PDB file of C-alpha atoms and ligand atoms in Angstrom:
ATOM      1  CA  MET A   1      -7.526  10.250  -8.451  1.00  0.00           C
ATOM      2  CA  VAL A   2      -9.352  13.277  -9.423  1.00  0.00           C
ATOM      3  CA  ASN A   3     -12.727  12.716  -8.691  1.00  0.00           C
ATOM      4  CA  GLN A   4     -14.251  15.060 -11.539  1.00  0.00           C
ATOM      5  CA  VAL A   5     -17.337  14.565 -10.823  1.00  0.00           C
ATOM      6  CA  GLN A   6     -17.431  16.211  -7.637  1.00  0.00           C
ATOM      7  CA  LEU A   7     -14.899  18.662  -9.135  1.00  0.00           C
ATOM      8  CA  ASN A   8     -17.230  20.263 -10.887  1.00  0.00           C
ATOM      9  CA  THR A   9     -19.695  20.116  -8.394  1.00  0.00           C
ATOM     10  CA  ILE A  10     -17.819  21.962  -6.398  1.00  0.00           C
ATOM     11  CA  LYS A  11     -16.657  24.373  -8.678  1.00  0.00           C
ATOM     12  CA  SER A  12     -20.309  25.542  -9.819  1.00  0.00           C
ATOM     13  CA  PHE A  13     -21.391  25.553  -6.759  1.00  0.00           C
ATOM     14  CA  CYS A  14     -18.721  28.308  -5.987  1.00  0.00           C
ATOM     15  CA  ASN A  15     -18.881  30.472  -9.384  1.00  0.00           C
ATOM     16  CA  LYS A  16     -22.790  30.254  -7.897  1.00  0.00           C
ATOM     17  CA  TYR A  17     -21.889  32.157  -5.320  1.00  0.00           C
ATOM     18  CA  ASN A  18     -18.596  34.326  -6.190  1.00  0.00           C
ATOM     19  CA  ALA A  19     -16.269  31.932  -4.301  1.00  0.00           C
ATOM     20  CA  ILE A  20     -12.811  30.891  -4.623  1.00  0.00           C
ATOM     21  CA  LEU A  21     -12.361  27.215  -4.077  1.00  0.00           C
ATOM     22  CA  VAL A  22      -9.030  26.110  -2.454  1.00  0.00           C
ATOM     23  CA  ALA A  23      -8.005  23.021  -3.430  1.00  0.00           C
ATOM     24  CA  VAL A  24      -6.452  21.220   0.021  1.00  0.00           C
ATOM     25  CA  THR A  25      -3.973  19.303  -1.244  1.00  0.00           C
ATOM     26  CA  LYS A  26      -2.375  17.288   1.910  1.00  0.00           C
ATOM     27  CA  THR A  27      -1.257  13.835   2.161  1.00  0.00           C
ATOM     28  CA  ARG A  28      -1.945  13.484  -1.486  1.00  0.00           C
ATOM     29  CA  SER A  29       0.349  12.810  -4.214  1.00  0.00           C
ATOM     30  CA  ILE A  30       2.278  15.042  -6.466  1.00  0.00           C
ATOM     31  CA  ASP A  31       0.017  12.465  -9.802  1.00  0.00           C
ATOM     32  CA  GLU A  32      -3.026  13.941  -8.211  1.00  0.00           C
ATOM     33  CA  LEU A  33      -1.610  17.597  -8.044  1.00  0.00           C
ATOM     34  CA  GLN A  34      -0.581  17.528 -10.995  1.00  0.00           C
ATOM     35  CA  GLU A  35      -3.559  16.551 -12.732  1.00  0.00           C
ATOM     36  CA  LEU A  36      -6.128  18.978 -10.715  1.00  0.00           C
ATOM     37  CA  TYR A  37      -3.862  21.204 -12.252  1.00  0.00           C
ATOM     38  CA  ASN A  38      -4.293  20.122 -15.561  1.00  0.00           C
ATOM     39  CA  LEU A  39      -7.749  20.094 -14.843  1.00  0.00           C
ATOM     40  CA  ASN A  40      -7.275  24.137 -14.194  1.00  0.00           C
ATOM     41  CA  GLN A  41      -6.971  23.971 -10.680  1.00  0.00           C
ATOM     42  CA  ARG A  42      -4.589  27.127  -9.486  1.00  0.00           C
ATOM     43  CA  VAL A  43      -5.298  27.479  -5.861  1.00  0.00           C
ATOM     44  CA  PHE A  44      -3.339  24.569  -3.432  1.00  0.00           C
ATOM     45  CA  ALA A  45      -3.473  24.690  -0.558  1.00  0.00           C
ATOM     46  CA  GLU A  46      -0.927  22.511   2.512  1.00  0.00           C
ATOM     47  CA  ASN A  47      -1.130  22.550   6.213  1.00  0.00           C
ATOM     48  CA  ARG A  48       2.283  21.525   6.954  1.00  0.00           C
ATOM     49  CA  VAL A  49       5.731  23.634   5.303  1.00  0.00           C
ATOM     50  CA  GLN A  50       7.352  20.879   4.568  1.00  0.00           C
ATOM     51  CA  GLU A  51       5.510  19.051   2.872  1.00  0.00           C
ATOM     52  CA  LEU A  52       4.400  22.287   0.799  1.00  0.00           C
ATOM     53  CA  LEU A  53       7.671  22.955  -0.057  1.00  0.00           C
ATOM     54  CA  ASN A  54       8.487  19.554  -0.977  1.00  0.00           C
ATOM     55  CA  LYS A  55       5.180  19.803  -3.778  1.00  0.00           C
ATOM     56  CA  LYS A  56       6.395  23.012  -5.026  1.00  0.00           C
ATOM     57  CA  ASP A  57       9.444  21.723  -5.680  1.00  0.00           C
ATOM     58  CA  LYS A  58       7.962  19.658  -8.451  1.00  0.00           C
ATOM     59  CA  LEU A  59       4.684  21.581 -10.154  1.00  0.00           C
ATOM     60  CA  PRO A  60       4.535  24.116 -12.185  1.00  0.00           C
ATOM     61  CA  ASN A  61       5.658  27.774 -10.654  1.00  0.00           C
ATOM     62  CA  ASP A  62       1.885  30.085 -11.528  1.00  0.00           C
ATOM     63  CA  ILE A  63       0.212  27.952  -8.691  1.00  0.00           C
ATOM     64  CA  GLN A  64      -0.696  29.696  -5.536  1.00  0.00           C
ATOM     65  CA  TRP A  65       0.199  27.916  -2.299  1.00  0.00           C
ATOM     66  CA  HIS A  66      -1.896  29.038   0.908  1.00  0.00           C
ATOM     67  CA  LEU A  67      -0.443  27.586   3.781  1.00  0.00           C
ATOM     68  CA  ILE A  68      -4.044  26.494   6.348  1.00  0.00           C
ATOM     69  CA  GLY A  69      -2.609  24.673   9.228  1.00  0.00           C
ATOM     70  CA  HIS A  70      -0.782  25.802  12.171  1.00  0.00           C
ATOM     71  CA  LEU A  71       2.662  27.950  10.799  1.00  0.00           C
ATOM     72  CA  GLN A  72       5.384  27.943  13.816  1.00  0.00           C
ATOM     73  CA  THR A  73       7.366  31.426  13.152  1.00  0.00           C
ATOM     74  CA  ASN A  74      10.433  29.584  13.005  1.00  0.00           C
ATOM     75  CA  LYS A  75       9.044  28.790   9.370  1.00  0.00           C
ATOM     76  CA  VAL A  76       7.656  31.397   8.356  1.00  0.00           C
ATOM     77  CA  LYS A  77      11.277  32.465   6.530  1.00  0.00           C
ATOM     78  CA  GLN A  78      10.760  29.111   3.986  1.00  0.00           C
ATOM     79  CA  ILE A  79       7.701  30.049   2.615  1.00  0.00           C
ATOM     80  CA  ALA A  80       7.935  34.260   2.511  1.00  0.00           C
ATOM     81  CA  SER A  81       9.391  34.428  -0.412  1.00  0.00           C
ATOM     82  CA  PHE A  82       6.268  32.708  -2.839  1.00  0.00           C
ATOM     83  CA  ILE A  83       3.117  32.077  -0.332  1.00  0.00           C
ATOM     84  CA  SER A  84      -0.188  33.469  -2.008  1.00  0.00           C
ATOM     85  CA  MET A  85      -1.950  33.883   1.557  1.00  0.00           C
ATOM     86  CA  ILE A  86      -1.365  32.409   5.210  1.00  0.00           C
ATOM     87  CA  HIS A  87      -4.640  31.459   6.588  1.00  0.00           C
ATOM     88  CA  SER A  88      -4.045  30.893  10.152  1.00  0.00           C
ATOM     89  CA  VAL A  89      -3.154  33.931  11.921  1.00  0.00           C
ATOM     90  CA  ASP A  90      -3.744  33.885  15.261  1.00  0.00           C
ATOM     91  CA  SER A  91      -1.307  35.888  17.107  1.00  0.00           C
ATOM     92  CA  ILE A  92       0.220  38.968  17.477  1.00  0.00           C
ATOM     93  CA  LYS A  93       3.964  37.371  17.573  1.00  0.00           C
ATOM     94  CA  LEU A  94       2.929  35.509  14.344  1.00  0.00           C
ATOM     95  CA  VAL A  95       2.437  38.886  12.579  1.00  0.00           C
ATOM     96  CA  LYS A  96       5.290  40.244  13.255  1.00  0.00           C
ATOM     97  CA  GLU A  97       7.533  37.322  12.188  1.00  0.00           C
ATOM     98  CA  ILE A  98       5.098  37.052   8.814  1.00  0.00           C
ATOM     99  CA  ASN A  99       6.026  40.657   8.270  1.00  0.00           C
ATOM    100  CA  LYS A 100       9.434  40.963   9.242  1.00  0.00           C
ATOM    101  CA  GLN A 101      10.377  38.117   6.803  1.00  0.00           C
ATOM    102  CA  ALA A 102       7.945  39.185   4.138  1.00  0.00           C
ATOM    103  CA  LYS A 103      10.126  42.689   4.287  1.00  0.00           C
ATOM    104  CA  LYS A 104      13.419  41.468   3.464  1.00  0.00           C
ATOM    105  CA  GLU A 105      11.779  39.205   0.232  1.00  0.00           C
ATOM    106  CA  ASP A 106       9.843  43.523   0.367  1.00  0.00           C
ATOM    107  CA  ARG A 107       6.654  41.473  -0.188  1.00  0.00           C
ATOM    108  CA  ILE A 108       3.182  41.984   1.306  1.00  0.00           C
ATOM    109  CA  ILE A 109       1.887  38.563   2.417  1.00  0.00           C
ATOM    110  CA  LYS A 110      -1.411  38.261   1.965  1.00  0.00           C
ATOM    111  CA  CYS A 111      -3.094  37.162   5.932  1.00  0.00           C
ATOM    112  CA  LEU A 112      -6.498  35.563   7.252  1.00  0.00           C
ATOM    113  CA  LEU A 113      -7.060  36.024  11.535  1.00  0.00           C
ATOM    114  CA  GLN A 114      -8.652  32.691  12.232  1.00  0.00           C
ATOM    115  CA  PHE A 115     -10.883  32.520  14.406  1.00  0.00           C
ATOM    116  CA  HIS A 116     -11.916  29.881  17.077  1.00  0.00           C
ATOM    117  CA  VAL A 117     -15.857  29.233  16.993  1.00  0.00           C
ATOM    118  CA  ALA A 118     -15.833  25.443  16.916  1.00  0.00           C
ATOM    119  CA  GLN A 119     -17.103  23.728  20.379  1.00  0.00           C
ATOM    120  CA  GLU A 120     -14.466  21.242  20.141  1.00  0.00           C
ATOM    121  CA  GLU A 121     -11.489  22.537  21.957  1.00  0.00           C
ATOM    122  CA  SER A 122      -8.597  24.117  20.674  1.00  0.00           C
ATOM    123  CA  LYS A 123      -5.353  26.350  20.925  1.00  0.00           C
ATOM    124  CA  PHE A 124      -5.280  27.686  17.932  1.00  0.00           C
ATOM    125  CA  GLY A 125      -7.505  30.626  17.178  1.00  0.00           C
ATOM    126  CA  ILE A 126      -8.542  34.007  17.961  1.00  0.00           C
ATOM    127  CA  LYS A 127     -11.497  33.577  21.140  1.00  0.00           C
ATOM    128  CA  ALA A 128     -14.532  36.019  19.840  1.00  0.00           C
ATOM    129  CA  HIS A 129     -14.214  37.405  23.651  1.00  0.00           C
ATOM    130  CA  GLU A 130     -10.128  38.475  23.007  1.00  0.00           C
ATOM    131  CA  ILE A 131     -11.171  39.665  19.689  1.00  0.00           C
ATOM    132  CA  ASN A 132     -11.138  43.666  20.815  1.00  0.00           C
ATOM    133  CA  ASN A 133      -7.129  42.836  22.607  1.00  0.00           C
ATOM    134  CA  PHE A 134      -5.908  41.367  19.174  1.00  0.00           C
ATOM    135  CA  MET A 135      -7.085  43.651  17.389  1.00  0.00           C
ATOM    136  CA  GLU A 136      -5.506  46.847  19.877  1.00  0.00           C
ATOM    137  CA  GLU A 137      -2.659  45.203  19.616  1.00  0.00           C
ATOM    138  CA  LEU A 138      -2.441  44.840  16.085  1.00  0.00           C
ATOM    139  CA  LEU A 139      -2.988  48.115  15.710  1.00  0.00           C
ATOM    140  CA  ALA A 140      -0.540  49.226  16.981  1.00  0.00           C
ATOM    141  CA  THR A 141       1.826  46.324  15.141  1.00  0.00           C
ATOM    142  CA  ASP A 142       4.085  47.510  12.291  1.00  0.00           C
ATOM    143  CA  ILE A 143       1.940  45.239   9.018  1.00  0.00           C
ATOM    144  CA  SER A 144       3.766  47.360   6.601  1.00  0.00           C
ATOM    145  CA  HIS A 145       3.859  44.303   4.935  1.00  0.00           C
ATOM    146  CA  VAL A 146       0.797  41.675   5.466  1.00  0.00           C
ATOM    147  CA  LYS A 147      -2.011  42.740   4.182  1.00  0.00           C
ATOM    148  CA  ILE A 148      -4.894  41.447   6.634  1.00  0.00           C
ATOM    149  CA  SER A 149      -7.496  40.003   3.868  1.00  0.00           C
ATOM    150  CA  GLY A 150     -10.277  39.108   5.724  1.00  0.00           C
ATOM    151  CA  ILE A 151     -10.576  35.802   8.494  1.00  0.00           C
ATOM    152  CA  MET A 152     -10.324  31.672   9.032  1.00  0.00           C
ATOM    153  CA  GLY A 153     -12.911  29.852  10.323  1.00  0.00           C
ATOM    154  CA  MET A 154     -13.481  25.800  11.323  1.00  0.00           C
ATOM    155  CA  ALA A 155     -17.322  24.908  12.361  1.00  0.00           C
ATOM    156  CA  SER A 156     -17.443  21.507  14.907  1.00  0.00           C
ATOM    157  CA  PHE A 157     -17.011  18.400  13.565  1.00  0.00           C
ATOM    158  CA  VAL A 158     -20.245  17.260  14.102  1.00  0.00           C
ATOM    159  CA  GLN A 159     -23.639  16.070  11.890  1.00  0.00           C
ATOM    160  CA  ASP A 160     -25.896  18.392  13.147  1.00  0.00           C
ATOM    161  CA  LYS A 161     -26.243  20.809  10.322  1.00  0.00           C
ATOM    162  CA  LYS A 162     -27.777  23.485  12.053  1.00  0.00           C
ATOM    163  CA  GLN A 163     -24.791  23.572  14.890  1.00  0.00           C
ATOM    164  CA  VAL A 164     -22.498  23.887  11.596  1.00  0.00           C
ATOM    165  CA  ARG A 165     -24.528  26.602  10.506  1.00  0.00           C
ATOM    166  CA  LYS A 166     -24.683  28.575  13.575  1.00  0.00           C
ATOM    167  CA  GLU A 167     -20.945  28.477  13.704  1.00  0.00           C
ATOM    168  CA  PHE A 168     -20.460  29.718  10.305  1.00  0.00           C
ATOM    169  CA  GLN A 169     -23.116  33.062  11.284  1.00  0.00           C
ATOM    170  CA  GLU A 170     -21.001  33.084  14.406  1.00  0.00           C
ATOM    171  CA  LEU A 171     -17.599  34.315  11.878  1.00  0.00           C
ATOM    172  CA  LYS A 172     -19.696  36.290   9.298  1.00  0.00           C
ATOM    173  CA  SER A 173     -20.919  37.843  11.754  1.00  0.00           C
ATOM    174  CA  ILE A 174     -17.026  38.577  13.741  1.00  0.00           C
ATOM    175  CA  PHE A 175     -15.984  38.766   9.971  1.00  0.00           C
ATOM    176  CA  ASN A 176     -18.734  42.206  10.219  1.00  0.00           C
ATOM    177  CA  GLN A 177     -17.695  43.253  13.395  1.00  0.00           C
ATOM    178  CA  LEU A 178     -14.483  43.350  11.502  1.00  0.00           C
ATOM    179  CA  LYS A 179     -14.555  44.656   8.748  1.00  0.00           C
ATOM    180  CA  THR A 180     -17.380  48.142   9.846  1.00  0.00           C
ATOM    181  CA  THR A 181     -14.848  48.599  13.150  1.00  0.00           C
ATOM    182  CA  TYR A 182     -11.233  48.375  11.736  1.00  0.00           C
ATOM    183  CA  PHE A 183     -11.131  47.953   7.690  1.00  0.00           C
ATOM    184  CA  LYS A 184     -14.462  50.189   6.462  1.00  0.00           C
ATOM    185  CA  GLU A 185     -12.032  51.927   3.999  1.00  0.00           C
ATOM    186  CA  ASP A 186     -10.200  48.850   3.197  1.00  0.00           C
ATOM    187  CA  ASP A 187     -11.262  46.337   0.084  1.00  0.00           C
ATOM    188  CA  SER A 188      -8.381  44.446   0.593  1.00  0.00           C
ATOM    189  CA  PHE A 189     -10.668  42.900   4.468  1.00  0.00           C
ATOM    190  CA  GLU A 190     -12.874  40.868   1.943  1.00  0.00           C
ATOM    191  CA  HIS A 191     -12.633  37.115   2.675  1.00  0.00           C
ATOM    192  CA  ILE A 192     -14.167  35.224   4.663  1.00  0.00           C
ATOM    193  CA  SER A 193     -12.105  31.004   4.282  1.00  0.00           C
ATOM    194  CA  MET A 194     -14.795  28.612   5.657  1.00  0.00           C
ATOM    195  CA  GLY A 195     -16.469  25.401   4.543  1.00  0.00           C
ATOM    196  CA  MET A 196     -14.898  22.186   4.246  1.00  0.00           C
ATOM    197  CA  SER A 197     -15.662  18.729   2.495  1.00  0.00           C
ATOM    198  CA  ASN A 198     -18.727  18.461   4.831  1.00  0.00           C
ATOM    199  CA  ASP A 199     -20.027  21.754   4.936  1.00  0.00           C
ATOM    200  CA  TYR A 200     -18.766  23.814   1.904  1.00  0.00           C
ATOM    201  CA  GLU A 201     -22.691  24.034   0.645  1.00  0.00           C
ATOM    202  CA  ILE A 202     -23.879  25.106   4.260  1.00  0.00           C
ATOM    203  CA  ALA A 203     -20.829  27.882   4.283  1.00  0.00           C
ATOM    204  CA  LEU A 204     -20.968  29.050   0.666  1.00  0.00           C
ATOM    205  CA  GLN A 205     -25.470  30.185   1.341  1.00  0.00           C
ATOM    206  CA  GLU A 206     -23.748  31.713   5.006  1.00  0.00           C
ATOM    207  CA  GLY A 207     -20.805  34.131   2.888  1.00  0.00           C
ATOM    208  CA  SER A 208     -17.951  31.802   2.690  1.00  0.00           C
ATOM    209  CA  SER A 209     -15.802  33.317   0.122  1.00  0.00           C
ATOM    210  CA  MET A 210     -12.964  30.670  -0.069  1.00  0.00           C
ATOM    211  CA  VAL A 211     -13.641  27.146   0.695  1.00  0.00           C
ATOM    212  CA  ARG A 212     -11.151  24.601   2.103  1.00  0.00           C
ATOM    213  CA  VAL A 213     -11.892  21.434   0.126  1.00  0.00           C
ATOM    214  CA  GLY A 214      -9.432  17.878   0.402  1.00  0.00           C
ATOM    215  CA  SER A 215     -11.186  14.640  -0.016  1.00  0.00           C
ATOM    216  CA  LEU A 216     -13.893  15.455  -1.424  1.00  0.00           C
ATOM    217  CA  LEU A 217     -11.670  16.155  -4.211  1.00  0.00           C
ATOM    218  CA  PHE A 218     -10.539  12.473  -4.968  1.00  0.00           C
ATOM    219  CA  GLN A 219     -11.255   8.993  -5.020  1.00  0.00           C
TER     220      GLN A 219
HETATM  221  C1  LIG B   1      -7.277  19.197   5.815  1.00  0.00           C
HETATM  222  C2  LIG B   1      -8.224  20.491   6.237  1.00  0.00           C
HETATM  223  C3  LIG B   1      -9.363  21.318   5.020  1.00  0.00           C
HETATM  224  C4  LIG B   1      -9.547  20.233   4.510  1.00  0.00           C
HETATM  225  O1  LIG B   1     -10.437  19.104   4.937  1.00  0.00           O
HETATM  226  P1  LIG B   1     -11.543  18.448   4.206  1.00  0.00           P
HETATM  227  O2  LIG B   1     -12.299  17.732   5.448  1.00  0.00           O
HETATM  228  O3  LIG B   1     -10.506  17.086   3.681  1.00  0.00           O
HETATM  229  O4  LIG B   1     -12.214  18.872   2.873  1.00  0.00           O
HETATM  230  C5  LIG B   1      -9.916  22.230   5.244  1.00  0.00           C
HETATM  231  N1  LIG B   1      -8.670  23.683   5.894  1.00  0.00           N
HETATM  232  C6  LIG B   1      -7.700  22.944   7.135  1.00  0.00           C
HETATM  233  C7  LIG B   1      -7.907  24.154   8.070  1.00  0.00           C
HETATM  234  C8  LIG B   1      -7.841  21.337   7.369  1.00  0.00           C
HETATM  235  O5  LIG B   1      -6.810  20.931   7.292  1.00  0.00           O
END
């Protein structure tokens, strides 16, 4: 069931900071998604392609679907015709495939570059020291059907709020660096997707424009 008290609290925080609430609905039932929809939520995110496709079939078609989990190149074609935004772009190979499939669909797909700033080891996400190489390669790639709309990241899963805040500040500074160096004239490079159930308030204080909240929305 949807926790309406939490939903309203999160929504009012988002309004205050002019941010978008992306409802993370992985592992949740169709009934729960429908309930969220009936409460006027329209932006939903899943981290697995198959689960997203199953749910999309059973729900109203004005939902904006976001993909937030690691995306294998061979699955891009299954979502290219409708996906609103892909948050988890961290390789040139993936950018090329998204561009190719978007072109076939005659669409432009919004993508966020995923950065790794957390302490936990992860194979996913671009590391801060890789930014310039990544961007040089990206600039040399055909991305006519991809819109790089900003960045995404996750803070460490720790109790230490100072550490979490520091990592969100790091993401914000990566965003600023990219904005001034590569996207100065590009108004659509505008999003910082950061903040989840545990840390969305800190993320909003540190400049998030999109929070990805899951567990807190349900009871
Ligand atoms: C699951 C998930 C979330 C939401 O996490 P909650 O703690 O349930 O709010 C956000 N981002 C990503 C990438 C996720 O996989």
